[in-house]
PDB file of C-alpha atoms (C1' of nucleotides) in Angstrom:
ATOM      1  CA  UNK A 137       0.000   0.000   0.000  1.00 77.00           C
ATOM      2  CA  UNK A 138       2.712   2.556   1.093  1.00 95.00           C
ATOM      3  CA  UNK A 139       5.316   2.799  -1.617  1.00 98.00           C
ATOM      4  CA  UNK A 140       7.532   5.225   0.162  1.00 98.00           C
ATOM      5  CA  UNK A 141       7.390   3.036   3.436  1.00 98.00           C
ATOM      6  CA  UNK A 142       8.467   0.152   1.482  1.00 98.00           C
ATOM      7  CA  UNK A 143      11.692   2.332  -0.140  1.00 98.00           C
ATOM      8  CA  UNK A 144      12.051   3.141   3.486  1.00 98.00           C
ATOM      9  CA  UNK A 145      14.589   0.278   3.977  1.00 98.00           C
ATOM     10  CA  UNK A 146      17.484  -0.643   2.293  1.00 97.00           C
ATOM     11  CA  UNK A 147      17.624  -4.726   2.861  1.00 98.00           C
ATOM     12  CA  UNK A 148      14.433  -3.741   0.432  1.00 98.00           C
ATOM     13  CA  UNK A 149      15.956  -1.331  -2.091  1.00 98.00           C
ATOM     14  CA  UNK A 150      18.789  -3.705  -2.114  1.00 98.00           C
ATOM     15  CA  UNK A 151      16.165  -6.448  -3.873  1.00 98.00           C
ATOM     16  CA  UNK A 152      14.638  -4.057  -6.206  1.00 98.00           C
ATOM     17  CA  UNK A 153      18.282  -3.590  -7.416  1.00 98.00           C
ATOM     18  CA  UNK A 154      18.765  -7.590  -7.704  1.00 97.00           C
ATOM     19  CA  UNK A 155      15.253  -8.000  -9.340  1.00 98.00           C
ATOM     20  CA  UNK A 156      16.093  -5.015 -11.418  1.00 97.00           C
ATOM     21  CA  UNK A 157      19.425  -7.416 -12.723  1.00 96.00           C
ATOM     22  CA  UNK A 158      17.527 -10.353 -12.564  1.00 97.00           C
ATOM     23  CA  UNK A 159      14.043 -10.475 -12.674  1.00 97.00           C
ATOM     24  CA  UNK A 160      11.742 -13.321 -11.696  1.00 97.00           C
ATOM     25  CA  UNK A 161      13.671 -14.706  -9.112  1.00 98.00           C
ATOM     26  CA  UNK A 162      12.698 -17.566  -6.468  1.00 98.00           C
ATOM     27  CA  UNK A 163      12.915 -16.527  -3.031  1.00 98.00           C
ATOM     28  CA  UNK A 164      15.063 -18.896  -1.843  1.00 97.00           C
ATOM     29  CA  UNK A 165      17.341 -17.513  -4.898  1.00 97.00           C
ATOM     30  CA  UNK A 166      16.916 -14.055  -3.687  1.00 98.00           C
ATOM     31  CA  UNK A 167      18.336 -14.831  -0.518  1.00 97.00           C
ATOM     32  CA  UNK A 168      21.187 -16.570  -1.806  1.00 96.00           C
ATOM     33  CA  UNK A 169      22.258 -13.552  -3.777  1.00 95.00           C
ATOM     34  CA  UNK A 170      21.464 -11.324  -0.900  1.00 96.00           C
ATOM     35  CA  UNK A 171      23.633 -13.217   1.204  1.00 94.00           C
ATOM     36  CA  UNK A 172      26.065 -13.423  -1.349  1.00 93.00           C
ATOM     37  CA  UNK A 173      26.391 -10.583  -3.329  1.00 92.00           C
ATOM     38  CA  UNK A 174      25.054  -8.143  -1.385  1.00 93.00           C
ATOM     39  CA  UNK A 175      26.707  -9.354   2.349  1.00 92.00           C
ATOM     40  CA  UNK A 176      23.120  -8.872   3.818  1.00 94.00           C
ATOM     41  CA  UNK A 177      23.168 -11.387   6.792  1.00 94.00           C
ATOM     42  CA  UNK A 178      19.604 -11.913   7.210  1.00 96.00           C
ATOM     43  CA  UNK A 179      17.038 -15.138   7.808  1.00 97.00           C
ATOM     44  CA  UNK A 180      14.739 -16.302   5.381  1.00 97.00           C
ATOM     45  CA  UNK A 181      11.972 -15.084   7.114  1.00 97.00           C
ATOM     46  CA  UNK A 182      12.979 -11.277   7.071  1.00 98.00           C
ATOM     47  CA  UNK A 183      13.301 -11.800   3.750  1.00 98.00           C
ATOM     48  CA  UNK A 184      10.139 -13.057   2.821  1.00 98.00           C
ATOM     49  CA  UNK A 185       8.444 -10.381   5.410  1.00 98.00           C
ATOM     50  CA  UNK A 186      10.200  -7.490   3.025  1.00 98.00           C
ATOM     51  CA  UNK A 187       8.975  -9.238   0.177  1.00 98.00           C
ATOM     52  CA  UNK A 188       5.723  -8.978   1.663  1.00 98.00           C
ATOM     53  CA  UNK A 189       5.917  -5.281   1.795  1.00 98.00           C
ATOM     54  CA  UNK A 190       6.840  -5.047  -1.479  1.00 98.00           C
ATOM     55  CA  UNK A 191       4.405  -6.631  -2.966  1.00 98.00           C
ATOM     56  CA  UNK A 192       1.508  -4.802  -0.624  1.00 98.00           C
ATOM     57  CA  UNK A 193       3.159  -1.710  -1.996  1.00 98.00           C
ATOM     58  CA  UNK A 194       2.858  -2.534  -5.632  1.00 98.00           C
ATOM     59  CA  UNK A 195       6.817  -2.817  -6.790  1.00 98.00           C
ATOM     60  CA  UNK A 196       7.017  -6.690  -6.556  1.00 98.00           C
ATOM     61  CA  UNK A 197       4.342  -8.843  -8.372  1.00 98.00           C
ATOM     62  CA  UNK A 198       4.537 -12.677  -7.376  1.00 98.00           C
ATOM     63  CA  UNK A 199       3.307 -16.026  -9.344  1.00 97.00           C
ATOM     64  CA  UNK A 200       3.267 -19.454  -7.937  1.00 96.00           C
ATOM     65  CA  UNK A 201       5.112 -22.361  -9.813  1.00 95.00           C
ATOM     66  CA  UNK A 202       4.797 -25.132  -8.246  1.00 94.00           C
ATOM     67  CA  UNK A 203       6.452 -25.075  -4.994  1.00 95.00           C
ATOM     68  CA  UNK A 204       8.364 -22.628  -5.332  1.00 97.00           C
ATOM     69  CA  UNK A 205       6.909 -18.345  -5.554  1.00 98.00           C
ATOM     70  CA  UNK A 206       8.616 -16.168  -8.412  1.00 98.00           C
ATOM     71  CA  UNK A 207       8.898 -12.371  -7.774  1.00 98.00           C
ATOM     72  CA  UNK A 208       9.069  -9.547 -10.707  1.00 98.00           C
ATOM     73  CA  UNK A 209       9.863  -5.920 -10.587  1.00 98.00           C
ATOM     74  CA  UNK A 210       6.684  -3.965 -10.899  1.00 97.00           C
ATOM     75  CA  UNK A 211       8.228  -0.373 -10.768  1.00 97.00           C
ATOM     76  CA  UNK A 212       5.230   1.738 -12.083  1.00 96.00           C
ATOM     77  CA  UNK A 213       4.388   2.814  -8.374  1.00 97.00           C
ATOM     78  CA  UNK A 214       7.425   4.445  -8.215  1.00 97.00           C
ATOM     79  CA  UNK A 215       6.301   7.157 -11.238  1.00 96.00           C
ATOM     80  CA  UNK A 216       4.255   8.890  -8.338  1.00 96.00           C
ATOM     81  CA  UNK A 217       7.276  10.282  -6.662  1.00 97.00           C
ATOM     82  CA  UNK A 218       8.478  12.193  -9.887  1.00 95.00           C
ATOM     83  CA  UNK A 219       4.916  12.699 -10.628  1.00 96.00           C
ATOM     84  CA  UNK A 220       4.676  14.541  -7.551  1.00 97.00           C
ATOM     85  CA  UNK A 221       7.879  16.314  -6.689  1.00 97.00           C
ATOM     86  CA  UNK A 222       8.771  17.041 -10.013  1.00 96.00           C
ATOM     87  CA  UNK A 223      12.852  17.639  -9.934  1.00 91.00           C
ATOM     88  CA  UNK A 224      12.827  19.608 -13.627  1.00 80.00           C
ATOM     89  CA  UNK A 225      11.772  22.890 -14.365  1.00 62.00           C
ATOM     90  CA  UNK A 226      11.946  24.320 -10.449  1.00 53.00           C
ATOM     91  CA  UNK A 227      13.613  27.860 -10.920  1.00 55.00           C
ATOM     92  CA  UNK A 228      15.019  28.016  -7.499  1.00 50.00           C
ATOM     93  CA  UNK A 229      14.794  31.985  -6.636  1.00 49.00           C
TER      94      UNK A 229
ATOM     95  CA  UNK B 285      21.822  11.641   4.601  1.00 76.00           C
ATOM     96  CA  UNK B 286      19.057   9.385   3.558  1.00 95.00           C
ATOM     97  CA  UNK B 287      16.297  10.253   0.937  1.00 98.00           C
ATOM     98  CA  UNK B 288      14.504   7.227   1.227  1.00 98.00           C
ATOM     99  CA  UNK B 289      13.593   7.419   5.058  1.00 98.00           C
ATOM    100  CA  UNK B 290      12.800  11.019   4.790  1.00 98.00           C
ATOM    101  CA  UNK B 291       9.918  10.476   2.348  1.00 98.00           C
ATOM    102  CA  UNK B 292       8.845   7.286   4.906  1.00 98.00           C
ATOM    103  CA  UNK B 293       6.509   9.958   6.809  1.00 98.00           C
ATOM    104  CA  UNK B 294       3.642  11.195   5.430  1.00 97.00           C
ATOM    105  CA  UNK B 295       3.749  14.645   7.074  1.00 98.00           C
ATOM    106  CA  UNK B 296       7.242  15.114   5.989  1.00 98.00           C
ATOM    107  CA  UNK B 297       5.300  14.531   2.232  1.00 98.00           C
ATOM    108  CA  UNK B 298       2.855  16.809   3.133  1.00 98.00           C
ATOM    109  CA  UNK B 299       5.848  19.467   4.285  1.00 98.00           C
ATOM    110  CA  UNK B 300       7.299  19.147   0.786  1.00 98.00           C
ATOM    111  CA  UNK B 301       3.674  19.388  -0.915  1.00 98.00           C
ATOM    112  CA  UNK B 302       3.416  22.407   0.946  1.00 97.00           C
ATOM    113  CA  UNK B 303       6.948  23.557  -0.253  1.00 98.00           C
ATOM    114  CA  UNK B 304       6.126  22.375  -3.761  1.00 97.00           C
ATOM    115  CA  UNK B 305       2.507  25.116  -3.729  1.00 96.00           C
ATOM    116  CA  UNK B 306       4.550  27.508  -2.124  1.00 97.00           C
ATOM    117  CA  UNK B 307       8.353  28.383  -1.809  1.00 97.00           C
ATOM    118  CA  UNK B 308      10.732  29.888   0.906  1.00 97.00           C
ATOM    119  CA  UNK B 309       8.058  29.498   3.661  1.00 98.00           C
ATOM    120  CA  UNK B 310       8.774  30.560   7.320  1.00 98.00           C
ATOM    121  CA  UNK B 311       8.372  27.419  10.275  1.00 98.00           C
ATOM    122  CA  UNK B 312       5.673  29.246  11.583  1.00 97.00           C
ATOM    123  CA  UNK B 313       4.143  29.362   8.233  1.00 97.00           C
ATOM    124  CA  UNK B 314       4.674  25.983   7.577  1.00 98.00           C
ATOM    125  CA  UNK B 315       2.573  25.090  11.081  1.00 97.00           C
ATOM    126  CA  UNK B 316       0.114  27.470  10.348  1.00 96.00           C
ATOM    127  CA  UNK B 317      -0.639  25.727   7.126  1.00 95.00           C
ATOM    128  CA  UNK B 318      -0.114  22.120   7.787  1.00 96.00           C
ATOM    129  CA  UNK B 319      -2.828  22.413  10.658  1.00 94.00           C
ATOM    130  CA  UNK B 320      -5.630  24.734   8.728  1.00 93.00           C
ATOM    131  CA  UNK B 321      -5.428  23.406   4.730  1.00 92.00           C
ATOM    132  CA  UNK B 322      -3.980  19.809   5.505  1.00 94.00           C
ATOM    133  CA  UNK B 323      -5.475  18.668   9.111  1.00 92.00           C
ATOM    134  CA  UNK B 324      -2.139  17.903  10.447  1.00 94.00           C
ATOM    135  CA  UNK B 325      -1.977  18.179  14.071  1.00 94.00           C
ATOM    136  CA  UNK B 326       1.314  18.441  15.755  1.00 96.00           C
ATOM    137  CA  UNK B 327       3.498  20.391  17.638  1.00 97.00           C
ATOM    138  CA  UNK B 328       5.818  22.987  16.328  1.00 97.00           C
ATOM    139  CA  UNK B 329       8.771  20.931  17.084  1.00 97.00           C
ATOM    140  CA  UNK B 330       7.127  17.895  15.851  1.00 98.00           C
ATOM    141  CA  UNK B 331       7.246  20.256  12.534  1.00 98.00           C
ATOM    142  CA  UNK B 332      10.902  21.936  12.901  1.00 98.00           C
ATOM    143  CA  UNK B 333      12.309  18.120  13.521  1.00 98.00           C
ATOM    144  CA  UNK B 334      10.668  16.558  10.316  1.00 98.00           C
ATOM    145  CA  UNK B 335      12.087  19.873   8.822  1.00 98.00           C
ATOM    146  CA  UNK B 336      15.799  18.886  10.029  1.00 98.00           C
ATOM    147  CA  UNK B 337      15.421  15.435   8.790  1.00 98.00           C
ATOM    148  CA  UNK B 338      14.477  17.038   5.231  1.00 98.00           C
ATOM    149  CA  UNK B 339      17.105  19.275   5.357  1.00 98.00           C
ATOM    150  CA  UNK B 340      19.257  16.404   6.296  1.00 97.00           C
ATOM    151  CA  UNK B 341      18.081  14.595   3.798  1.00 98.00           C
ATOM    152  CA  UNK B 342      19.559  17.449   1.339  1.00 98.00           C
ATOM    153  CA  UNK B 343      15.490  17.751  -0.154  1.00 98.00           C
ATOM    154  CA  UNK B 344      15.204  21.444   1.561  1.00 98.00           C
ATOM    155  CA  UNK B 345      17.743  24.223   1.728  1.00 98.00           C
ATOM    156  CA  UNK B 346      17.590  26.942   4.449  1.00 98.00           C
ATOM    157  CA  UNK B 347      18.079  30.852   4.885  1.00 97.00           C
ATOM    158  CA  UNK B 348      17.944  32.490   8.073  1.00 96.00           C
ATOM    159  CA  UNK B 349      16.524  35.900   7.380  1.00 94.00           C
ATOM    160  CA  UNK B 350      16.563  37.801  10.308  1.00 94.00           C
ATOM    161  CA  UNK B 351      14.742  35.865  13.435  1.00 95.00           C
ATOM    162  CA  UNK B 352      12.995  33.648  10.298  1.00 97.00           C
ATOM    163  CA  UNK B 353      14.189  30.537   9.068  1.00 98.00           C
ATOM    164  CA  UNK B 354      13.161  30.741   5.219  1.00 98.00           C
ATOM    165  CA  UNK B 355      12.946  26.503   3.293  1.00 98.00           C
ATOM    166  CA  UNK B 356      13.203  26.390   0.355  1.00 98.00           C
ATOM    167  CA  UNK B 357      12.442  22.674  -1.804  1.00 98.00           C
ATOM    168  CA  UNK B 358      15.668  21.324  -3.408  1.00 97.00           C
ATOM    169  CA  UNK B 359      13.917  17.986  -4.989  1.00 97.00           C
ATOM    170  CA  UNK B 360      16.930  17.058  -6.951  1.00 96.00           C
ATOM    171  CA  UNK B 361      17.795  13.984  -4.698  1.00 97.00           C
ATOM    172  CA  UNK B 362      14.679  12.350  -5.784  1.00 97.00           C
ATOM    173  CA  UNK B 363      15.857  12.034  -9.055  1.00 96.00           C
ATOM    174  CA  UNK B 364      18.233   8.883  -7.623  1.00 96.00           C
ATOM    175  CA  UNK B 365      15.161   6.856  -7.246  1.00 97.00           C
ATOM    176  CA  UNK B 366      13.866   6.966 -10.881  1.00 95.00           C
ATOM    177  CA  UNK B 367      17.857   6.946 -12.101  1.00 96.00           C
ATOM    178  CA  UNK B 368      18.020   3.519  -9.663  1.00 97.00           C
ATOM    179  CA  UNK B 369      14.363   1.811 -11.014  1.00 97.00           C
ATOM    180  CA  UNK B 370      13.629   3.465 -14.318  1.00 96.00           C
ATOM    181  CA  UNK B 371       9.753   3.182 -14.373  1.00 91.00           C
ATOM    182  CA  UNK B 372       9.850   2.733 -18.399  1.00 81.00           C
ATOM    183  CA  UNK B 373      11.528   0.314 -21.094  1.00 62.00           C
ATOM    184  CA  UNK B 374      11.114  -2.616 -18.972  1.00 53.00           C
ATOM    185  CA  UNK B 375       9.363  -5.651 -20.918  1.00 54.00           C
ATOM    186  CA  UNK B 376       7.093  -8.062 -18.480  1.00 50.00           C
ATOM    187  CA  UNK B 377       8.130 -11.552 -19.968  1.00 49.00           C
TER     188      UNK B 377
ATOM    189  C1'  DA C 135      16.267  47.615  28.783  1.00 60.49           C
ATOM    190  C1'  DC C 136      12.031  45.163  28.252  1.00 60.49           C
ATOM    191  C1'  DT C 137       8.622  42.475  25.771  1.00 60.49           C
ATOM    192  C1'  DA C 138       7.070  39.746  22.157  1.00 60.49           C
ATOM    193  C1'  DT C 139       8.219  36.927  18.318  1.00 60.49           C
ATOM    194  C1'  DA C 140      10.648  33.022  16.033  1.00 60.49           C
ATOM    195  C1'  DT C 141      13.445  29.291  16.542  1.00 60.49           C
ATOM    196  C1'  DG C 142      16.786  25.773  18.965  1.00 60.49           C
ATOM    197  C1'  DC C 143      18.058  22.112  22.299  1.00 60.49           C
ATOM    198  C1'  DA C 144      17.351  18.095  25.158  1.00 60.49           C
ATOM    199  C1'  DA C 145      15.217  14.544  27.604  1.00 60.49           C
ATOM    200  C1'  DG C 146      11.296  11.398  28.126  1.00 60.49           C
ATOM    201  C1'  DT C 147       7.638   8.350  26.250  1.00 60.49           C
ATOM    202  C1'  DA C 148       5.016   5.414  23.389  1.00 60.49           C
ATOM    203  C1'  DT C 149       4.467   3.349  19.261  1.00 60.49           C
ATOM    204  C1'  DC C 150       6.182   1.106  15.325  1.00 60.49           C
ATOM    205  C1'  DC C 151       9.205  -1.912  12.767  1.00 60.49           C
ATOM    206  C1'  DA C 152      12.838  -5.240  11.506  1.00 60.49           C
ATOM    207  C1'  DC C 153      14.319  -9.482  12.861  1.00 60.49           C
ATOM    208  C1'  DT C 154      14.347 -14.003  14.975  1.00 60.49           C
ATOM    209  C1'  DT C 155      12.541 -18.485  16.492  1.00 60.49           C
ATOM    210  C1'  DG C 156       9.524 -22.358  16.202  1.00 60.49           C
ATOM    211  C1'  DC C 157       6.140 -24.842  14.022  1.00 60.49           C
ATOM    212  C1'  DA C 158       3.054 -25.705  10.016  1.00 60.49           C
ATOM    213  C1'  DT C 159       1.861 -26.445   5.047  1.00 60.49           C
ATOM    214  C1'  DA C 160       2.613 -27.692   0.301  1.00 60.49           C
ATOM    215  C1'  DT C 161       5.032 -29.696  -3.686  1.00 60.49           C
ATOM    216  C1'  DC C 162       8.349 -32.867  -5.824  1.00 60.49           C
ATOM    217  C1'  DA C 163      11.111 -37.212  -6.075  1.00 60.49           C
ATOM    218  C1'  DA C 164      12.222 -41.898  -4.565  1.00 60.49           C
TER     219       DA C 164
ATOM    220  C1'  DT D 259       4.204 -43.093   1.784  1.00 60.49           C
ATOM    221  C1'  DT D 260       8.532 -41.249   3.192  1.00 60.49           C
ATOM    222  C1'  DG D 261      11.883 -37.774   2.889  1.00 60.49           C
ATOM    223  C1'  DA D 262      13.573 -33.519   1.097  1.00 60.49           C
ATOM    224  C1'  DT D 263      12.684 -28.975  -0.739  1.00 60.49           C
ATOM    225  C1'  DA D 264      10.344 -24.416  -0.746  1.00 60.49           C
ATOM    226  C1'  DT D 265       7.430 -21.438   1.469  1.00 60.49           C
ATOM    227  C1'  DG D 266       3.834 -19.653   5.116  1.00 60.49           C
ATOM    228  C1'  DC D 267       2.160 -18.238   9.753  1.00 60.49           C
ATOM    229  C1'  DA D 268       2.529 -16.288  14.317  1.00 60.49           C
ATOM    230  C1'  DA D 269       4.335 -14.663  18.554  1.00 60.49           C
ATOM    231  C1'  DG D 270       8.066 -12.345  20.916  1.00 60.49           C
ATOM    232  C1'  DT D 271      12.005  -9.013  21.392  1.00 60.49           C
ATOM    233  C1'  DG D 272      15.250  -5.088  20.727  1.00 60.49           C
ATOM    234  C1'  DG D 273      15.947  -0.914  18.774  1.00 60.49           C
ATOM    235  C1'  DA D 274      14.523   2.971  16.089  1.00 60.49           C
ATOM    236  C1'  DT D 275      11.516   7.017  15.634  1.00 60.49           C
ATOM    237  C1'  DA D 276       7.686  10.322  15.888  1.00 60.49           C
ATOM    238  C1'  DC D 277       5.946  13.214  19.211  1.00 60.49           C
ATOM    239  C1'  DT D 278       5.607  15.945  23.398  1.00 60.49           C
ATOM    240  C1'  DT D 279       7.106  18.975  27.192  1.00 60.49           C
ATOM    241  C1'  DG D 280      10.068  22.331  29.254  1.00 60.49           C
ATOM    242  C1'  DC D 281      13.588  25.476  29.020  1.00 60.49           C
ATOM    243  C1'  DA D 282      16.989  28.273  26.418  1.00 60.49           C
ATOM    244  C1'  DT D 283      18.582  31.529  22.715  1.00 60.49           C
ATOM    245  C1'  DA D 284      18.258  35.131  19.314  1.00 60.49           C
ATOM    246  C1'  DT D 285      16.117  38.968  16.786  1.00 60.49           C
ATOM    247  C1'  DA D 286      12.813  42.886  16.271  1.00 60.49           C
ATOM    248  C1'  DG D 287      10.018  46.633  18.011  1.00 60.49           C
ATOM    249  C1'  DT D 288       8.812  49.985  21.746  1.00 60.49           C
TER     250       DT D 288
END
DNA sequence: ACTATATGCAAGTATCCACTTGCATATCAA
DNA sequence: TTGATATGCAAGTGGATACTTGCATATAGT
């Protein structure tokens, strides 16, 4: 629901960016290349509870296959922010 | 410091909506408004602490003008998030 | 100098949030 | 079915953070 709440951390921002280089990823992938690549030292769980958030805020979409749950970048939400602090055409007096 | 966190409060989004209608606005103005056009209600140092964190944040600049502090709305850090997840060009397979 | 105005600092509180732990559920392979 | 893999649910805890209250500082006007 709260897009900026969800940017709010950076264990979160720090998926976007490995969704954004890989998308449709497994969660049990995702933590391996959190863990990884990104030296996040983190359970499972806190993992899945952030993917959670992303996907109530709108920037992860998530399909089942079989047993396991693949997550894609849905970044649309994020248009708002630009939308509605525009940082172009502000003469700054 | 950190852009992200500083747009994780809503009346810190209201602050900069404010800023966004109207430039270069006093503290007390800022109060005055927040409580009358957007129903915010909290104290002045609520206010002048979500101000530091904006400031902070490097998404308002500051002028002391006499026994005023003047904000002004320097957006330009919110340009990161749209340069980090572009919102366009990316194909849903 | 004195008063009123506008802002700053600091400590206390209460809520929220990230994270863990433990157990449960579901799918695939033998 | 049995065992292994992949994920879900729920309660508890520590630390962060939004907010208040009280006092202090600085500028302007008389």
């Amino acid at each position: 629901m709260d897009v900026y709440r969800a940017l709010a951390d950076e264990t979160r921002r720090v998926i976007l960016d490995e969704l954004t280089a890989r998308d449709g990823q497994t969660l049990f992938e995702i933590c391996a290349t959190l863990m990884s690549r990104h030296g996040v030292t983190i359970s499972r769980q806190g993992i899945s509870q952030h993917l959670d958030v992303l996907e109530a805020a709108g920037l992860v979409a998530t399909e089942r296959r079989g047993r396991t749950k693949l997550h894609f970048l849905t970044p649309e939400p994020l248009a708002e922010i630009s939308r509605r602090w525009p940082t172009t055409g502000r003469p700054r007096p």
